[in-house]
CSV table of N, CA, C and O in Angstrom, one decimal:
chain,number,residue,atom,x,y,z
A,1,ASP,N,267.8,189.9,80.6
A,1,ASP,CA,267.3,189.3,81.8
A,1,ASP,C,268.5,188.7,82.6
A,1,ASP,O,269.4,188.1,82.1
A,2,PHE,N,268.5,188.9,83.9
A,2,PHE,CA,269.6,188.6,84.8
A,2,PHE,C,269.0,188.0,86.0
A,2,PHE,O,268.2,188.6,86.7
A,3,SER,N,269.3,186.7,86.3
A,3,SER,CA,268.7,186.0,87.5
A,3,SER,C,269.8,185.3,88.2
A,3,SER,O,270.8,184.8,87.7
A,4,ILE,N,269.5,185.1,89.5
A,4,ILE,CA,270.4,184.4,90.4
A,4,ILE,C,269.6,183.4,91.2
A,4,ILE,O,268.6,183.8,91.8
A,5,TYR,N,270.1,182.1,91.3
A,5,TYR,CA,269.4,181.2,92.1
A,5,TYR,C,270.4,180.1,92.6
A,5,TYR,O,271.4,179.9,91.9
A,6,PRO,N,270.2,179.4,93.7
A,6,PRO,CA,269.3,179.8,94.7
A,6,PRO,C,269.7,181.1,95.4
A,6,PRO,O,270.9,181.4,95.5
A,7,ASN,N,268.8,181.8,95.9
A,7,ASN,CA,269.0,183.0,96.7
A,7,ASN,C,268.0,183.2,97.8
A,7,ASN,O,266.9,183.5,97.5
A,8,PRO,N,268.4,182.8,99.0
A,8,PRO,CA,269.7,182.6,99.5
A,8,PRO,C,270.4,181.3,99.1
A,8,PRO,O,269.7,180.4,98.8
A,9,ALA,N,271.7,181.3,99.2
A,9,ALA,CA,272.5,180.1,98.8
A,9,ALA,C,273.3,179.6,100.0
A,9,ALA,O,273.7,180.3,100.9
A,10,LYS,N,273.5,178.3,100.0
A,10,LYS,CA,274.3,177.6,101.0
A,10,LYS,C,275.6,177.0,100.4
A,10,LYS,O,276.6,176.9,101.2
A,11,GLU,N,275.6,176.6,99.2
A,11,GLU,CA,276.7,175.9,98.6
A,11,GLU,C,277.2,176.5,97.3
A,11,GLU,O,278.4,176.5,97.0
A,12,TYR,N,276.3,177.1,96.5
A,12,TYR,CA,276.7,177.6,95.2
A,12,TYR,C,275.6,178.6,94.8
A,12,TYR,O,274.5,178.6,95.3
A,13,MET,N,275.9,179.4,93.7
A,13,MET,CA,274.9,180.2,93.1
A,13,MET,C,275.0,180.1,91.6
A,13,MET,O,276.1,180.1,91.1
A,14,GLN,N,273.9,180.0,90.9
A,14,GLN,CA,273.8,180.0,89.5
A,14,GLN,C,273.4,181.3,89.0
A,14,GLN,O,272.4,181.9,89.4
A,15,ILE,N,274.2,181.9,88.1
A,15,ILE,CA,273.9,183.3,87.6
A,15,ILE,C,273.6,183.1,86.1
A,15,ILE,O,274.4,182.5,85.4
A,16,SER,N,272.4,183.6,85.7
A,16,SER,CA,272.0,183.4,84.3
A,16,SER,C,271.7,184.8,83.7
A,16,SER,O,271.2,185.7,84.4
A,17,PHE,N,272.1,185.0,82.5
A,17,PHE,CA,272.0,186.2,81.8
A,17,PHE,C,271.7,186.0,80.3
A,17,PHE,O,272.4,185.1,79.7
A,18,TYR,N,270.8,186.8,79.7
A,18,TYR,CA,270.6,186.7,78.3
A,18,TYR,C,271.2,187.9,77.6
A,18,TYR,O,270.9,189.0,77.9
A,19,SER,N,272.1,187.6,76.7
A,19,SER,CA,272.8,188.6,75.9
A,19,SER,C,272.2,188.7,74.5
A,19,SER,O,272.1,187.7,73.8
A,20,THR,N,271.9,189.9,74.1
A,20,THR,CA,271.4,190.2,72.8
A,20,THR,C,272.5,190.5,71.8
A,20,THR,O,272.2,190.6,70.6
A,21,ILE,N,273.7,190.7,72.3
A,21,ILE,CA,274.8,191.0,71.4
A,21,ILE,C,276.1,190.2,71.9
A,21,ILE,O,276.1,189.8,73.1
A,22,GLU,N,277.1,190.1,71.1
A,22,GLU,CA,278.4,189.6,71.5
A,22,GLU,C,279.2,190.7,72.1
A,22,GLU,O,279.3,191.7,71.4
A,23,THR,N,279.6,190.6,73.3
A,23,THR,CA,280.2,191.7,74.0
A,23,THR,C,281.1,191.2,75.1
A,23,THR,O,281.1,190.1,75.5
A,24,GLU,N,281.9,192.1,75.7
A,24,GLU,CA,282.7,191.8,76.9
A,24,GLU,C,281.7,191.8,78.1
A,24,GLU,O,280.8,192.5,78.1
A,25,LEU,N,282.0,190.8,79.0
A,25,LEU,CA,281.2,190.6,80.1
A,25,LEU,C,282.0,190.4,81.4
A,25,LEU,O,283.0,189.7,81.3
A,26,GLU,N,281.6,191.1,82.4
A,26,GLU,CA,282.3,190.9,83.7
A,26,GLU,C,281.2,190.6,84.8
A,26,GLU,O,280.2,191.3,84.8
A,27,ILE,N,281.4,189.6,85.6
A,27,ILE,CA,280.5,189.3,86.7
A,27,ILE,C,281.4,189.2,88.0
A,27,ILE,O,282.3,188.4,88.1
A,28,ASP,N,281.1,190.1,88.9
A,28,ASP,CA,281.9,190.2,90.1
A,28,ASP,C,280.9,190.2,91.3
A,28,ASP,O,279.8,190.6,91.2
A,29,ILE,N,281.4,189.7,92.5
A,29,ILE,CA,280.7,189.7,93.7
A,29,ILE,C,281.4,190.7,94.6
A,29,ILE,O,282.6,190.7,94.8
A,30,HIS,N,280.6,191.6,95.3
A,30,HIS,CA,281.1,192.6,96.2
A,30,HIS,C,280.4,192.5,97.5
A,30,HIS,O,279.3,192.0,97.6
A,31,ASP,N,281.1,192.9,98.6
A,31,ASP,CA,280.5,192.9,99.9
A,31,ASP,C,279.8,194.2,100.1
A,31,ASP,O,279.7,195.0,99.2
A,32,LEU,N,279.2,194.4,101.3
A,32,LEU,CA,278.4,195.6,101.6
A,32,LEU,C,279.2,196.9,101.5
A,32,LEU,O,278.7,197.9,101.4
A,33,THR,N,280.6,196.8,101.7
A,33,THR,CA,281.4,198.0,101.6
A,33,THR,C,281.8,198.3,100.2
A,33,THR,O,282.5,199.3,100.0
A,34,GLY,N,281.5,197.4,99.3
A,34,GLY,CA,281.8,197.7,97.9
A,34,GLY,C,283.1,197.0,97.4
A,34,GLY,O,283.5,197.0,96.3
A,35,ARG,N,283.8,196.3,98.4
A,35,ARG,CA,285.0,195.6,98.1
A,35,ARG,C,284.7,194.3,97.3
A,35,ARG,O,283.8,193.6,97.6
A,36,LYS,N,285.5,194.2,96.2
A,36,LYS,CA,285.3,193.0,95.3
A,36,LYS,C,285.8,191.7,96.1
A,36,LYS,O,286.9,191.7,96.6
A,37,ILE,N,284.9,190.8,96.2
A,37,ILE,CA,285.2,189.5,96.9
A,37,ILE,C,285.6,188.4,95.9
A,37,ILE,O,286.5,187.6,96.2
A,38,SER,N,285.0,188.4,94.8
A,38,SER,CA,285.3,187.3,93.8
A,38,SER,C,284.9,187.8,92.4
A,38,SER,O,284.0,188.6,92.2
A,39,SER,N,285.7,187.3,91.4
A,39,SER,CA,285.5,187.6,90.0
A,39,SER,C,284.9,186.3,89.5
A,39,SER,O,285.6,185.3,89.4
A,40,VAL,N,283.6,186.2,89.1
A,40,VAL,CA,283.0,185.0,88.6
A,40,VAL,C,283.3,184.8,87.2
A,40,VAL,O,283.6,183.7,86.8
A,41,TYR,N,283.4,185.9,86.4
A,41,TYR,CA,283.7,185.7,84.9
A,41,TYR,C,284.2,187.0,84.4
A,41,TYR,O,283.6,188.1,84.7
A,42,SER,N,285.1,187.0,83.5
A,42,SER,CA,285.6,188.1,82.7
A,42,SER,C,286.0,187.7,81.4
A,42,SER,O,286.9,186.9,81.2
A,43,GLY,N,285.3,188.1,80.3
A,43,GLY,CA,285.6,187.7,79.0
A,43,GLY,C,284.5,188.0,78.0
A,43,GLY,O,283.6,188.7,78.4
A,44,MET,N,284.6,187.4,76.9
A,44,MET,CA,283.6,187.6,75.8
A,44,MET,C,282.4,186.7,76.1
A,44,MET,O,282.5,185.6,76.6
A,45,CYS,N,281.2,187.2,75.8
A,45,CYS,CA,280.0,186.3,75.8
A,45,CYS,C,279.3,186.4,74.4
A,45,CYS,O,279.4,187.5,73.8
A,46,LYS,N,278.7,185.4,74.0
A,46,LYS,CA,278.1,185.3,72.8
A,46,LYS,C,276.6,185.7,72.9
A,46,LYS,O,276.1,185.8,74.0
A,47,ILE,N,275.9,185.8,71.8
A,47,ILE,CA,274.5,186.0,71.9
A,47,ILE,C,273.8,184.8,72.4
A,47,ILE,O,274.1,183.7,72.1
A,48,GLY,N,272.8,185.0,73.3
A,48,GLY,CA,272.0,183.9,73.9
A,48,GLY,C,272.1,183.8,75.4
A,48,GLY,O,272.7,184.7,76.0
A,49,GLN,N,271.5,182.8,75.9
A,49,GLN,CA,271.5,182.6,77.3
A,49,GLN,C,272.9,182.1,77.8
A,49,GLN,O,273.5,181.3,77.3
A,50,GLN,N,273.3,182.8,78.9
A,50,GLN,CA,274.6,182.5,79.5
A,50,GLN,C,274.4,182.0,80.9
A,50,GLN,O,273.5,182.5,81.6
A,51,HIS,N,275.2,181.0,81.4
A,51,HIS,CA,275.1,180.5,82.7
A,51,HIS,C,276.5,180.4,83.4
A,51,HIS,O,277.4,179.9,82.7
A,52,PHE,N,276.5,180.9,84.6
A,52,PHE,CA,277.8,180.9,85.3
A,52,PHE,C,277.5,180.5,86.7
A,52,PHE,O,276.4,180.7,87.3
A,53,SER,N,278.5,179.8,87.4
A,53,SER,CA,278.3,179.3,88.7
A,53,SER,C,279.3,180.0,89.6
A,53,SER,O,280.5,180.1,89.3
A,54,TRP,N,278.9,180.4,90.8
A,54,TRP,CA,279.8,180.9,91.9
A,54,TRP,C,279.7,179.9,93.0
A,54,TRP,O,278.7,179.6,93.6
A,55,ASP,N,280.9,179.4,93.4
A,55,ASP,CA,281.0,178.4,94.5
A,55,ASP,C,281.1,179.0,95.9
A,55,ASP,O,281.4,178.3,96.9
A,56,LEU,N,280.7,180.3,96.0
A,56,LEU,CA,280.7,181.0,97.3
A,56,LEU,C,282.1,181.2,97.9
A,56,LEU,O,282.2,181.4,99.1
A,57,SER,N,283.1,181.2,97.0
A,57,SER,CA,284.5,181.4,97.5
A,57,SER,C,285.0,182.8,97.1
A,57,SER,O,284.5,183.3,96.2
A,58,SER,N,285.9,183.2,97.9
A,58,SER,CA,286.5,184.5,97.7
A,58,SER,C,287.7,184.4,96.7
A,58,SER,O,288.0,183.3,96.3
A,59,GLU,N,288.3,185.5,96.4
A,59,GLU,CA,289.5,185.5,95.5
A,59,GLU,C,290.6,184.6,96.1
A,59,GLU,O,291.4,184.0,95.3
A,60,SER,N,290.7,184.6,97.4
A,60,SER,CA,291.8,183.8,98.1
A,60,SER,C,291.4,182.3,98.2
A,60,SER,O,292.2,181.5,98.6
A,61,GLY,N,290.2,181.9,97.8
A,61,GLY,CA,289.8,180.5,97.8
A,61,GLY,C,289.0,180.1,99.0
A,61,GLY,O,288.6,179.0,99.1
A,62,ASN,N,288.9,181.0,100.0
A,62,ASN,CA,288.1,180.7,101.2
A,62,ASN,C,286.6,180.9,100.9
A,62,ASN,O,286.2,181.8,100.2
A,63,THR,N,285.8,180.1,101.6
A,63,THR,CA,284.4,180.2,101.5
A,63,THR,C,284.0,181.5,102.2
A,63,THR,O,284.5,181.8,103.3
A,64,VAL,N,283.1,182.3,101.6
A,64,VAL,CA,282.7,183.6,102.2
A,64,VAL,C,281.8,183.3,103.4
A,64,VAL,O,281.2,182.2,103.5
A,65,ASN,N,281.7,184.3,104.3
A,65,ASN,CA,280.9,184.2,105.5
A,65,ASN,C,279.4,184.4,105.1
A,65,ASN,O,279.1,185.0,104.1
A,66,SER,N,278.5,184.0,106.0
A,66,SER,CA,277.1,184.3,105.8
A,66,SER,C,276.9,185.8,105.8
A,66,SER,O,277.6,186.5,106.4
A,67,GLY,N,276.0,186.3,104.9
A,67,GLY,CA,275.8,187.7,104.9
A,67,GLY,C,275.2,188.1,103.5
A,67,GLY,O,274.8,187.3,102.7
A,68,ILE,N,275.1,189.4,103.4
A,68,ILE,CA,274.6,190.1,102.2
A,68,ILE,C,275.7,190.5,101.3
A,68,ILE,O,276.7,191.1,101.7
A,69,TYR,N,275.6,190.2,100.0
A,69,TYR,CA,276.6,190.5,99.0
A,69,TYR,C,275.8,191.1,97.8
A,69,TYR,O,274.6,191.1,97.7
A,70,PHE,N,276.6,191.6,96.8
A,70,PHE,CA,276.0,192.1,95.6
A,70,PHE,C,276.7,191.5,94.4
A,70,PHE,O,277.9,191.4,94.4
A,71,CYS,N,275.9,191.1,93.5
A,71,CYS,CA,276.4,190.5,92.2
A,71,CYS,C,276.3,191.6,91.2
A,71,CYS,O,275.2,192.1,90.9
A,72,HIS,N,277.5,192.0,90.6
A,72,HIS,CA,277.5,193.1,89.6
A,72,HIS,C,277.8,192.4,88.2
A,72,HIS,O,278.8,191.7,88.1
A,73,LEU,N,277.0,192.7,87.3
A,73,LEU,CA,277.1,192.3,85.9
A,73,LEU,C,277.4,193.5,85.0
A,73,LEU,O,276.5,194.4,85.0
A,74,LYS,N,278.5,193.5,84.4
A,74,LYS,CA,278.8,194.7,83.5
A,74,LYS,C,279.0,194.2,82.0
A,74,LYS,O,279.7,193.2,81.8
A,75,TYR,N,278.3,194.8,81.1
A,75,TYR,CA,278.3,194.4,79.7
A,75,TYR,C,277.9,195.6,78.9
A,75,TYR,O,277.0,196.4,79.2
A,76,ASN,N,278.5,195.7,77.7
A,76,ASN,CA,278.1,196.7,76.7
A,76,ASN,C,277.9,198.1,77.3
A,76,ASN,O,277.0,198.8,76.9
A,77,GLY,N,278.7,198.5,78.3
A,77,GLY,CA,278.6,199.9,78.8
A,77,GLY,C,277.5,200.0,79.9
A,77,GLY,O,277.3,201.1,80.4
A,78,SER,N,276.8,198.9,80.2
A,78,SER,CA,275.8,198.9,81.2
A,78,SER,C,276.2,198.1,82.4
A,78,SER,O,277.1,197.3,82.3
A,79,GLU,N,275.5,198.3,83.6
A,79,GLU,CA,275.8,197.5,84.8
A,79,GLU,C,274.5,197.2,85.4
A,79,GLU,O,273.6,198.1,85.6
A,80,LEU,N,274.3,195.9,85.8
A,80,LEU,CA,273.2,195.5,86.6
A,80,LEU,C,273.7,194.9,87.9
A,80,LEU,O,274.7,194.3,88.0
A,81,THR,N,272.9,195.1,89.0
A,81,THR,CA,273.3,194.7,90.3
A,81,THR,C,272.1,194.0,90.9
A,81,THR,O,271.0,194.4,90.9
A,82,ARG,N,272.4,192.8,91.6
A,82,ARG,CA,271.4,192.1,92.4
A,82,ARG,C,271.9,191.8,93.8
A,82,ARG,O,273.1,191.5,93.9
A,83,LYS,N,271.1,192.0,94.8
A,83,LYS,CA,271.4,191.6,96.1
A,83,LYS,C,271.3,190.1,96.3
A,83,LYS,O,270.4,189.5,95.8
A,84,ILE,N,272.4,189.5,96.9
A,84,ILE,CA,272.4,188.1,97.1
A,84,ILE,C,272.7,187.8,98.6
A,84,ILE,O,273.3,188.6,99.3
A,85,PHE,N,272.2,186.7,99.0
A,85,PHE,CA,272.3,186.3,100.4
A,85,PHE,C,273.0,184.9,100.5
A,85,PHE,O,272.7,184.0,99.8
A,86,VAL,N,274.0,184.8,101.4
A,86,VAL,CA,274.7,183.6,101.6
A,86,VAL,C,274.4,183.2,103.1
A,86,VAL,O,274.5,183.9,104.0
A,87,LEU,N,274.0,181.9,103.2
A,87,LEU,CA,273.7,181.3,104.5
A,87,LEU,C,274.6,180.1,104.7
A,87,LEU,O,274.7,179.3,103.9
A,88,LYS,N,275.2,180.0,105.9
A,88,LYS,CA,276.0,178.9,106.2
A,88,LYS,C,275.4,178.1,107.3
A,88,LYS,O,274.7,178.5,108.1
């Protein structure tokens, strides 16, 4: 299960994911063109519920503009994507 809230977001986003195995995990935010905007997490995750927070900032530390983005979660050879909305 992979969920994101609040969506749309104004200040932050909470990303939750349940892992059934211990595995490498990557969570990235991409814009509509597919360009990576931010790396939320990259590393090992344990079995169970995982929680990550994105402060709506880009890799350069600037707050992203209002718009549509995609949250990509990669784990155990699979990839899940959710559309997310940022409102300022």
